[in-house]
PDB file of C-alpha atoms in Angstrom:
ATOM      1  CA  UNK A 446      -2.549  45.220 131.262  1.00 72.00           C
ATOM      2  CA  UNK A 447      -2.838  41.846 129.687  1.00 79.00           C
ATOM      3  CA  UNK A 448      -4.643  40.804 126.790  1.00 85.00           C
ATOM      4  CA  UNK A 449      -5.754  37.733 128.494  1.00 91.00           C
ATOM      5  CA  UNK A 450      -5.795  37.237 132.463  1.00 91.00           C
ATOM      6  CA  UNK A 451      -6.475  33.557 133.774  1.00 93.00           C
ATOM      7  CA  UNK A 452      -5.886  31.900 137.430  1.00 86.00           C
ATOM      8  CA  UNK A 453      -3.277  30.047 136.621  1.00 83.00           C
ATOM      9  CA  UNK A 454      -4.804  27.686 139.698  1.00 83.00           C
ATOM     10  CA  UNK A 455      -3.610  24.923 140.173  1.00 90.00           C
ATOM     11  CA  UNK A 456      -7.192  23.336 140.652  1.00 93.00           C
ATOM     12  CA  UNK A 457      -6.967  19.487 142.482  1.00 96.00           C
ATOM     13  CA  UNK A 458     -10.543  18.297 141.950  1.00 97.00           C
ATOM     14  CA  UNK A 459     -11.951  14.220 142.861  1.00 97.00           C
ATOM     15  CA  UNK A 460     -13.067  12.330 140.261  1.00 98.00           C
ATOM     16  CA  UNK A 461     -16.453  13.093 138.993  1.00 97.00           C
ATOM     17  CA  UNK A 462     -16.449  16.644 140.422  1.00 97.00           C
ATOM     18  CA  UNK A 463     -17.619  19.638 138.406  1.00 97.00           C
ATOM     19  CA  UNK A 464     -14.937  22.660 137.643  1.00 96.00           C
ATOM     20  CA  UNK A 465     -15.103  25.993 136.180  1.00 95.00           C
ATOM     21  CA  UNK A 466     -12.342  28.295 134.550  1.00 93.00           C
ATOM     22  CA  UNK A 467     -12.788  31.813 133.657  1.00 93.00           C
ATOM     23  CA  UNK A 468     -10.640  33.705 131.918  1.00 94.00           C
ATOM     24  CA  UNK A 469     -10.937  37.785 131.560  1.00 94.00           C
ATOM     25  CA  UNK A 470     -10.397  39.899 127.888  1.00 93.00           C
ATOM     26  CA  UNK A 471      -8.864  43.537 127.833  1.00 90.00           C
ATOM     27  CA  UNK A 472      -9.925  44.145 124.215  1.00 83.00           C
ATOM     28  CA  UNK A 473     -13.675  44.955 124.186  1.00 80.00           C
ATOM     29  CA  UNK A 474     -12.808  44.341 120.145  1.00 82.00           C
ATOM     30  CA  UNK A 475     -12.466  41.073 120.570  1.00 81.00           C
ATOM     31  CA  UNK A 476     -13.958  38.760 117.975  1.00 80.00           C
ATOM     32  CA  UNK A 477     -12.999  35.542 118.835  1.00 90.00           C
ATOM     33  CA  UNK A 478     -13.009  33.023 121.463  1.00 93.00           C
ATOM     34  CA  UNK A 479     -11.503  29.255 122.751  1.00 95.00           C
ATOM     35  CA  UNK A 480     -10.497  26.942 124.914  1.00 96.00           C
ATOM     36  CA  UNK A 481      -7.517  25.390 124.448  1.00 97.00           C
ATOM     37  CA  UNK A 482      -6.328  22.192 126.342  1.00 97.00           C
ATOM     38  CA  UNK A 483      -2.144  20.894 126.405  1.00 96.00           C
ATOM     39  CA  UNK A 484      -0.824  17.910 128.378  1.00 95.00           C
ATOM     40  CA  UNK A 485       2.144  18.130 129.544  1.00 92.00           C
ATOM     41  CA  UNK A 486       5.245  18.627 126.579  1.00 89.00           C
ATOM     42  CA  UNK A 487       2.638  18.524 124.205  1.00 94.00           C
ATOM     43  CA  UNK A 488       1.216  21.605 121.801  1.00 95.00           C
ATOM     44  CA  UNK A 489      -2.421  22.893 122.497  1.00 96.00           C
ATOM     45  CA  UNK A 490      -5.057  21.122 120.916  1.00 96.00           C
ATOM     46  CA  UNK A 491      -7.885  22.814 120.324  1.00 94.00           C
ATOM     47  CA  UNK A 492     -11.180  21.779 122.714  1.00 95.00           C
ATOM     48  CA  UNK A 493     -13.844  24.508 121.933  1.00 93.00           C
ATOM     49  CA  UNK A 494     -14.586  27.657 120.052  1.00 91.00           C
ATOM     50  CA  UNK A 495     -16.563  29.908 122.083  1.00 91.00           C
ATOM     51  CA  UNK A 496     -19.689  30.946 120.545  1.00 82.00           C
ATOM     52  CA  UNK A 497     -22.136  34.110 122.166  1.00 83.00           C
ATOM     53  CA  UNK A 498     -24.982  31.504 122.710  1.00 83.00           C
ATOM     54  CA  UNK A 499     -22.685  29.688 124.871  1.00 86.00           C
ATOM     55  CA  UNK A 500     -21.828  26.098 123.206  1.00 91.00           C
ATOM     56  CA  UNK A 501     -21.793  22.265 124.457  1.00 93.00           C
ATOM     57  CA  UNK A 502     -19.803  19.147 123.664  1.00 93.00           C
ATOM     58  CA  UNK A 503     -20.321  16.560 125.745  1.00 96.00           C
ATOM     59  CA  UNK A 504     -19.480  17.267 129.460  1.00 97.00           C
ATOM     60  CA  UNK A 505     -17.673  20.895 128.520  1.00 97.00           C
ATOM     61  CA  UNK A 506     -19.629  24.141 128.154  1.00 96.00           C
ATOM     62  CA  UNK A 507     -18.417  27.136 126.879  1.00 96.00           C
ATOM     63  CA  UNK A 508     -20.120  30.819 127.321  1.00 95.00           C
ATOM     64  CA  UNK A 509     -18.928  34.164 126.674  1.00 94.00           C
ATOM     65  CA  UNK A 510     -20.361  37.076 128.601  1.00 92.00           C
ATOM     66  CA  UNK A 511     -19.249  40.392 126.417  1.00 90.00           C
ATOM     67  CA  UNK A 512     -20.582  43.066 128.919  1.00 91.00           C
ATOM     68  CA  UNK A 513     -18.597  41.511 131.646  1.00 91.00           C
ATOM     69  CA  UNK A 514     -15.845  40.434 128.694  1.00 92.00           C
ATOM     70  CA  UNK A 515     -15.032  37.425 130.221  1.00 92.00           C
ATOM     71  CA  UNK A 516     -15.279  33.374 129.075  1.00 95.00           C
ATOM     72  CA  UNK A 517     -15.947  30.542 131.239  1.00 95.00           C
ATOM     73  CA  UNK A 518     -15.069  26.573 130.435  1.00 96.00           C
ATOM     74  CA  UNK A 519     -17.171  24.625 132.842  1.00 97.00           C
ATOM     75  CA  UNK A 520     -16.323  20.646 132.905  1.00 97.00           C
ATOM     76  CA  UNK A 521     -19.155  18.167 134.166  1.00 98.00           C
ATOM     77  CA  UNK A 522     -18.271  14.812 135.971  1.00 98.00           C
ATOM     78  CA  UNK A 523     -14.439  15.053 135.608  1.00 98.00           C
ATOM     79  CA  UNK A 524     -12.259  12.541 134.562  1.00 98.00           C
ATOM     80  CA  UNK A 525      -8.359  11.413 135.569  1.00 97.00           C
ATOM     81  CA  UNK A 526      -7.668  12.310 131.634  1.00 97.00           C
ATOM     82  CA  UNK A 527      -9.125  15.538 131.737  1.00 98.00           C
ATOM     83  CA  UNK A 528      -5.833  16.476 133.745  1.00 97.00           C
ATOM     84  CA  UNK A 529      -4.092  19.263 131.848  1.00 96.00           C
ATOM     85  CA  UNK A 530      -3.759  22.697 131.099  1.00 95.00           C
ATOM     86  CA  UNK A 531      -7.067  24.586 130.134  1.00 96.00           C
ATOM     87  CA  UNK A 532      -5.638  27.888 127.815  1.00 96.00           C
ATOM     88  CA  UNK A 533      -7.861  30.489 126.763  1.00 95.00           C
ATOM     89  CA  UNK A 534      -7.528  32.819 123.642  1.00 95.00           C
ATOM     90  CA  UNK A 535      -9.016  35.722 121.695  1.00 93.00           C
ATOM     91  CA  UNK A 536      -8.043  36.862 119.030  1.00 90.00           C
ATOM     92  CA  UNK A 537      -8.887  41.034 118.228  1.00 83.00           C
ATOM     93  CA  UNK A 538     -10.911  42.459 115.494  1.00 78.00           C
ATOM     94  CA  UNK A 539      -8.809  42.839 111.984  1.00 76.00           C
ATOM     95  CA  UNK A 540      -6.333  40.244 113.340  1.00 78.00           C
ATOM     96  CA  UNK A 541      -5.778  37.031 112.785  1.00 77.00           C
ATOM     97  CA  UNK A 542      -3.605  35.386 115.846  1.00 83.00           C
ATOM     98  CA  UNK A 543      -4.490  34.645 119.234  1.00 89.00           C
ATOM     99  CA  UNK A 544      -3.590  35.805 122.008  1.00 91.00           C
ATOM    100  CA  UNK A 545      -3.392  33.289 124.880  1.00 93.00           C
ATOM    101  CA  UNK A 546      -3.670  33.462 129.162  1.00 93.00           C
ATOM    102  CA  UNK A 547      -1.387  32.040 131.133  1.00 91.00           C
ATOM    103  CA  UNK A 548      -3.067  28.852 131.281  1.00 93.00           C
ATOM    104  CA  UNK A 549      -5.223  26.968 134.366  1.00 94.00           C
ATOM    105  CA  UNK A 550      -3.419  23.628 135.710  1.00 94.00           C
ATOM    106  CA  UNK A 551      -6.271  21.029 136.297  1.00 96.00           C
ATOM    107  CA  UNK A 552      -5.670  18.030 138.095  1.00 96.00           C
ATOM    108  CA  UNK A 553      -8.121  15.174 138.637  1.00 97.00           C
ATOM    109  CA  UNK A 554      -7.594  13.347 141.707  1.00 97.00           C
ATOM    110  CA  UNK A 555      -9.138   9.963 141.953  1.00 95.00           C
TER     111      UNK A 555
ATOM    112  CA  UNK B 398      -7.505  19.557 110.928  1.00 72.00           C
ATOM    113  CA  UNK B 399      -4.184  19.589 108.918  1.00 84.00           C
ATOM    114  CA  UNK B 400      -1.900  17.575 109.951  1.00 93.00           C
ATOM    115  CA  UNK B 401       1.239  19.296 110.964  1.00 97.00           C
ATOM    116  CA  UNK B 402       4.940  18.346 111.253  1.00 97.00           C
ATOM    117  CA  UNK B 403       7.866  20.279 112.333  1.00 98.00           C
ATOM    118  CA  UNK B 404      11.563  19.430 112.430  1.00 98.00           C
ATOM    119  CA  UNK B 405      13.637  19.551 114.243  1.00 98.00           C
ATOM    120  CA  UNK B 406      11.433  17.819 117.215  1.00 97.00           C
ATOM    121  CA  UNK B 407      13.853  19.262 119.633  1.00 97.00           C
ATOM    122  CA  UNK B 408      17.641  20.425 119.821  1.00 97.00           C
ATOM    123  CA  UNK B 409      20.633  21.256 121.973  1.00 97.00           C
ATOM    124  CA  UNK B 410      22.664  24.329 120.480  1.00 97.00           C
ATOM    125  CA  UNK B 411      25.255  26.366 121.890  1.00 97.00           C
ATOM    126  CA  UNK B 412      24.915  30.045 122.255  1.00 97.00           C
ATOM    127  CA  UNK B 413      26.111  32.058 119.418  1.00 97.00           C
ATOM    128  CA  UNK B 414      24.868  29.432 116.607  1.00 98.00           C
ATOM    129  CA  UNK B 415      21.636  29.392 114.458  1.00 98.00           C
ATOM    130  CA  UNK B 416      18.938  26.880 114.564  1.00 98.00           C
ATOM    131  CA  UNK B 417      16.278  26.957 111.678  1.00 98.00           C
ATOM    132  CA  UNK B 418      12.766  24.908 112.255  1.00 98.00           C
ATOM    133  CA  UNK B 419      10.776  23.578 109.849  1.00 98.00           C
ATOM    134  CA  UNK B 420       7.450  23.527 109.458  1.00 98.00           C
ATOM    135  CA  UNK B 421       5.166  21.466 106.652  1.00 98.00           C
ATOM    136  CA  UNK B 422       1.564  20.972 106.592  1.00 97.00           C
ATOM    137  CA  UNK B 423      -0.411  18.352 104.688  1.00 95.00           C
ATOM    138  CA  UNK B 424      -3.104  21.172 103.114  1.00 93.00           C
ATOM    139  CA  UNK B 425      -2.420  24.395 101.703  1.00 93.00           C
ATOM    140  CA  UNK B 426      -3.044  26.867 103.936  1.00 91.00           C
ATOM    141  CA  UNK B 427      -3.300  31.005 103.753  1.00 89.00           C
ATOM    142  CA  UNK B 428      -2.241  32.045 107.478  1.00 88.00           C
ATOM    143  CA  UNK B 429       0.831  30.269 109.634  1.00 94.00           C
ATOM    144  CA  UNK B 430       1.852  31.572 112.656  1.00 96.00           C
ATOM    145  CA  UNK B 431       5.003  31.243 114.533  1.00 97.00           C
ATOM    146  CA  UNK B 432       4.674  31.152 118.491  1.00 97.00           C
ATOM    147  CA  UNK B 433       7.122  30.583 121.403  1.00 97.00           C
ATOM    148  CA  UNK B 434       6.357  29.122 124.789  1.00 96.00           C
ATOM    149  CA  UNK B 435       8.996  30.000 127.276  1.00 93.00           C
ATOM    150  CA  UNK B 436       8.939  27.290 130.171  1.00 87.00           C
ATOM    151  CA  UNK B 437       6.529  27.778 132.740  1.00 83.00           C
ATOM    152  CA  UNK B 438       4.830  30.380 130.269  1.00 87.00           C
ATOM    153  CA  UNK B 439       2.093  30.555 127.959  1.00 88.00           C
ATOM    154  CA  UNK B 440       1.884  31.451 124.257  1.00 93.00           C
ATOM    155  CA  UNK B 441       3.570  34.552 122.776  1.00 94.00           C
ATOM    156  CA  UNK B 442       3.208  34.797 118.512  1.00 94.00           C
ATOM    157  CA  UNK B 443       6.435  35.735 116.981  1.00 96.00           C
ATOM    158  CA  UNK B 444       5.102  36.601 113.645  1.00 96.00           C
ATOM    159  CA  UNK B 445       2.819  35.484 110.869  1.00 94.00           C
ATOM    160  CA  UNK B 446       4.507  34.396 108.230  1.00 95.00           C
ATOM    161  CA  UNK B 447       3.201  35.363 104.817  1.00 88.00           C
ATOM    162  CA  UNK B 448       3.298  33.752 101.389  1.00 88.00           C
ATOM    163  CA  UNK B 449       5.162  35.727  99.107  1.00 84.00           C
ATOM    164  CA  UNK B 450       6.235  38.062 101.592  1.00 86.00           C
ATOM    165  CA  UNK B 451       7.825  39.467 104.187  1.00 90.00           C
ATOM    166  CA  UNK B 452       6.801  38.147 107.633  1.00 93.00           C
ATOM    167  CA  UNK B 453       4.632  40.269 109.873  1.00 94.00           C
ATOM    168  CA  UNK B 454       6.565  40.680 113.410  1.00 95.00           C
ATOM    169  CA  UNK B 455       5.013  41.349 116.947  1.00 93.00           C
ATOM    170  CA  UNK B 456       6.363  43.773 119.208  1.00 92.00           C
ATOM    171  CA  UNK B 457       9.570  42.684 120.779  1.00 94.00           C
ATOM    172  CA  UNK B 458      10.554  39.997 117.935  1.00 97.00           C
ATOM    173  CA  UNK B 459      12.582  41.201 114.971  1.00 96.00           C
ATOM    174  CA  UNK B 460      13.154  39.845 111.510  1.00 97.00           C
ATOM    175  CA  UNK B 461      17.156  39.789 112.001  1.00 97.00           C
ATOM    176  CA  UNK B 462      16.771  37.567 114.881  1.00 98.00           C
ATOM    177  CA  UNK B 463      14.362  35.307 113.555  1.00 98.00           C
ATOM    178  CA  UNK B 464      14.128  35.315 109.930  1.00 97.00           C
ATOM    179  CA  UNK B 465      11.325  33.635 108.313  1.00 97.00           C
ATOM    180  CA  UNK B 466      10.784  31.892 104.990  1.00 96.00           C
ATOM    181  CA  UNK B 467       7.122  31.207 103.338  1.00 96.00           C
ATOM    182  CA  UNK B 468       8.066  29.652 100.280  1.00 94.00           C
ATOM    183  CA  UNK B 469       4.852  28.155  99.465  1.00 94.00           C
ATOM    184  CA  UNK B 470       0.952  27.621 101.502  1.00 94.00           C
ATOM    185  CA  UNK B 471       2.567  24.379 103.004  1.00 96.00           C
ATOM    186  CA  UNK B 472       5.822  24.912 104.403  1.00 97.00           C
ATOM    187  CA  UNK B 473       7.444  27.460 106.595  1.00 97.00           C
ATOM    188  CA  UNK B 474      10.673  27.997 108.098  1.00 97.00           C
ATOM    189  CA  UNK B 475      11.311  29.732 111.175  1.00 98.00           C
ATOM    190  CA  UNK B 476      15.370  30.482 112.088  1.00 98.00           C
ATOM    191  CA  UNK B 477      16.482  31.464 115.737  1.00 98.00           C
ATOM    192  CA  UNK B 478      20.050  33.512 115.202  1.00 98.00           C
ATOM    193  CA  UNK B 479      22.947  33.999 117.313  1.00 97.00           C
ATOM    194  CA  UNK B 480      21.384  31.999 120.256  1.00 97.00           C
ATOM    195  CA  UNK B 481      21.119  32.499 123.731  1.00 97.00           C
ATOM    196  CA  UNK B 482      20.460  30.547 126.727  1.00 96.00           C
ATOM    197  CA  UNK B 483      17.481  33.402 127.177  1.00 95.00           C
ATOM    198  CA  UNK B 484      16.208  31.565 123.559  1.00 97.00           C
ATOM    199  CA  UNK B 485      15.315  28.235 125.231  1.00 97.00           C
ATOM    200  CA  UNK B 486      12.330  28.108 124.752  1.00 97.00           C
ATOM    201  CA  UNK B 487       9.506  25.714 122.694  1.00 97.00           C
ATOM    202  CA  UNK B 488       8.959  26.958 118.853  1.00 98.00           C
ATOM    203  CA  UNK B 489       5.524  26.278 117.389  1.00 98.00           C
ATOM    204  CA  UNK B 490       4.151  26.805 114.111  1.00 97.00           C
ATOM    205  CA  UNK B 491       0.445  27.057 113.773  1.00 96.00           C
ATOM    206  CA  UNK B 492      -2.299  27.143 110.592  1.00 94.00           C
ATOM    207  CA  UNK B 493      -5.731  29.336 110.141  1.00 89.00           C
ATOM    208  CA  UNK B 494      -8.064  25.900 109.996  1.00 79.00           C
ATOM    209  CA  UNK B 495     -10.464  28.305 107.707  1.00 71.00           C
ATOM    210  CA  UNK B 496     -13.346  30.712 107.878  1.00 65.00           C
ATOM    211  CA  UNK B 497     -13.658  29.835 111.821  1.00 72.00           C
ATOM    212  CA  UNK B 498     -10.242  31.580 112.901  1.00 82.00           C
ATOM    213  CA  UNK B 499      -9.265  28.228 114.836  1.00 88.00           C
ATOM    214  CA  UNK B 500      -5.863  27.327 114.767  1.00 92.00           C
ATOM    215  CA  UNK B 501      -4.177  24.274 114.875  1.00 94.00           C
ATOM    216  CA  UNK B 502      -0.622  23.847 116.441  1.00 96.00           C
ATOM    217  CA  UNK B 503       2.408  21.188 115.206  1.00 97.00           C
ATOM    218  CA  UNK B 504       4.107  19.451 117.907  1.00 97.00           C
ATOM    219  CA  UNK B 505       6.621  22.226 118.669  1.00 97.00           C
ATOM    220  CA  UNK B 506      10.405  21.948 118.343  1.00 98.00           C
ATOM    221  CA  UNK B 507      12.318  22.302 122.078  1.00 97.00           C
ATOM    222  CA  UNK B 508      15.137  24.329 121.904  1.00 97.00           C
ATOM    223  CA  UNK B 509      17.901  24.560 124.346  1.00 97.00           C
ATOM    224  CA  UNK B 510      20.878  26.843 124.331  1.00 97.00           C
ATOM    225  CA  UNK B 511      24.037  26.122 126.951  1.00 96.00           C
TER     226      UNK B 511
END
């Protein structure tokens, strides 16, 4: 089983429409938590870490349910430039690197 | 963040050569990582590489294949040996940012192998 599941998607969405990713954990260990975002040819850039009070920048919103051991990015009033790849990671109690999904291709239609 | 930098940005080798990768970053930092990103695929870590010693290896990734350097808390050095086609693939190195466990990722190097 995988560390990390995610629907890889891809997800076409209008402009201004509201999206949600979730992305599933094996480890029930699992300390930490983020969203990751990379455009095409380009390296991740980190978006948000996911906190257990669930966390808000802006028009993302992060939560992390542990029972269910899942996280969720949810994206308000989408934008054209918000088209990329959303990433997830964790990273396991007494480590230190993360271990990333597959990735979810977003696409913002106008 | 640190800014990171990695050389080359990308590179066409034929199979049976060696390619070694830098990485520098503007800060000292305690943990780098090394990942790959096959195409299509999503992140897998190689190793961390440690200051003053030996790098730490994942399962499936071995030190004579890709031999690591950690010379200081801003540089690293990641070498891909005896390539082939099956190591085309994007090399990136990545830093701890600090207490938070986020990590920050330099622009990758693009390897090819014909």
């Amino acid at each position: 089983r995988k560390e990390v599941e995610q629907d890889p998607g891809p997800f076409n969405v209008p402009e201004g429409a509201t999206v949600a990713f979730n992305c599933t954990y094996s480890n029930s260990a699992s300390q930490s938590f983020f969203w990751y975002r990379q455009d095409c040819r380009k390296e991740p850039k980190l978006l948000m870490s996911v906190y257990s009070s669930g966390n808000e920048d802006g028009r993302f919103t992060a939560q992390l349910n542990r029972a269910s051991q899942y996280i969720s990015l949810l994206i308000r009033d989408s934008k054209l430039s918000d088209s990329a790849t959303y990433l997830c990671a964790v990273i396991k109690t007494g480590a230190n690197n993360l271990f990333f999904g597959t990735g979810t291709r977003l696409t913002v239609i106008p | 963040s640190a800014v990171i930098s990695q050389k080359p940005s990308r590179d066409i080798c034929q199979r049976g050569t060696s390619l070694t990768i830098q990485c520098q970053v503007d800060s000292q930092v305690t943990m780098m990582f090394w990942y790959r990103q096959q195409p299509g695929q999503s992140l897998t870590l190689i190793a961390t590489a440690n200051q003053g010693s030996e790098a730490t290896y994942e399962s499936g990734f071995v030190i004579d294949k890709f031999p690591i350097s950690r010379p200081n808390l801003t540089f690293s050095t990641l070498t891909v040996s005896n390539m082939s086609p099956e190591d085309s693939s994007i090399y990136l190195c990545s830093v701890e940012g600090g207490v938070t466990y986020e990590q920050y990722f330099g622009p990758g190097t693009r390897l090819t192998v014909t």
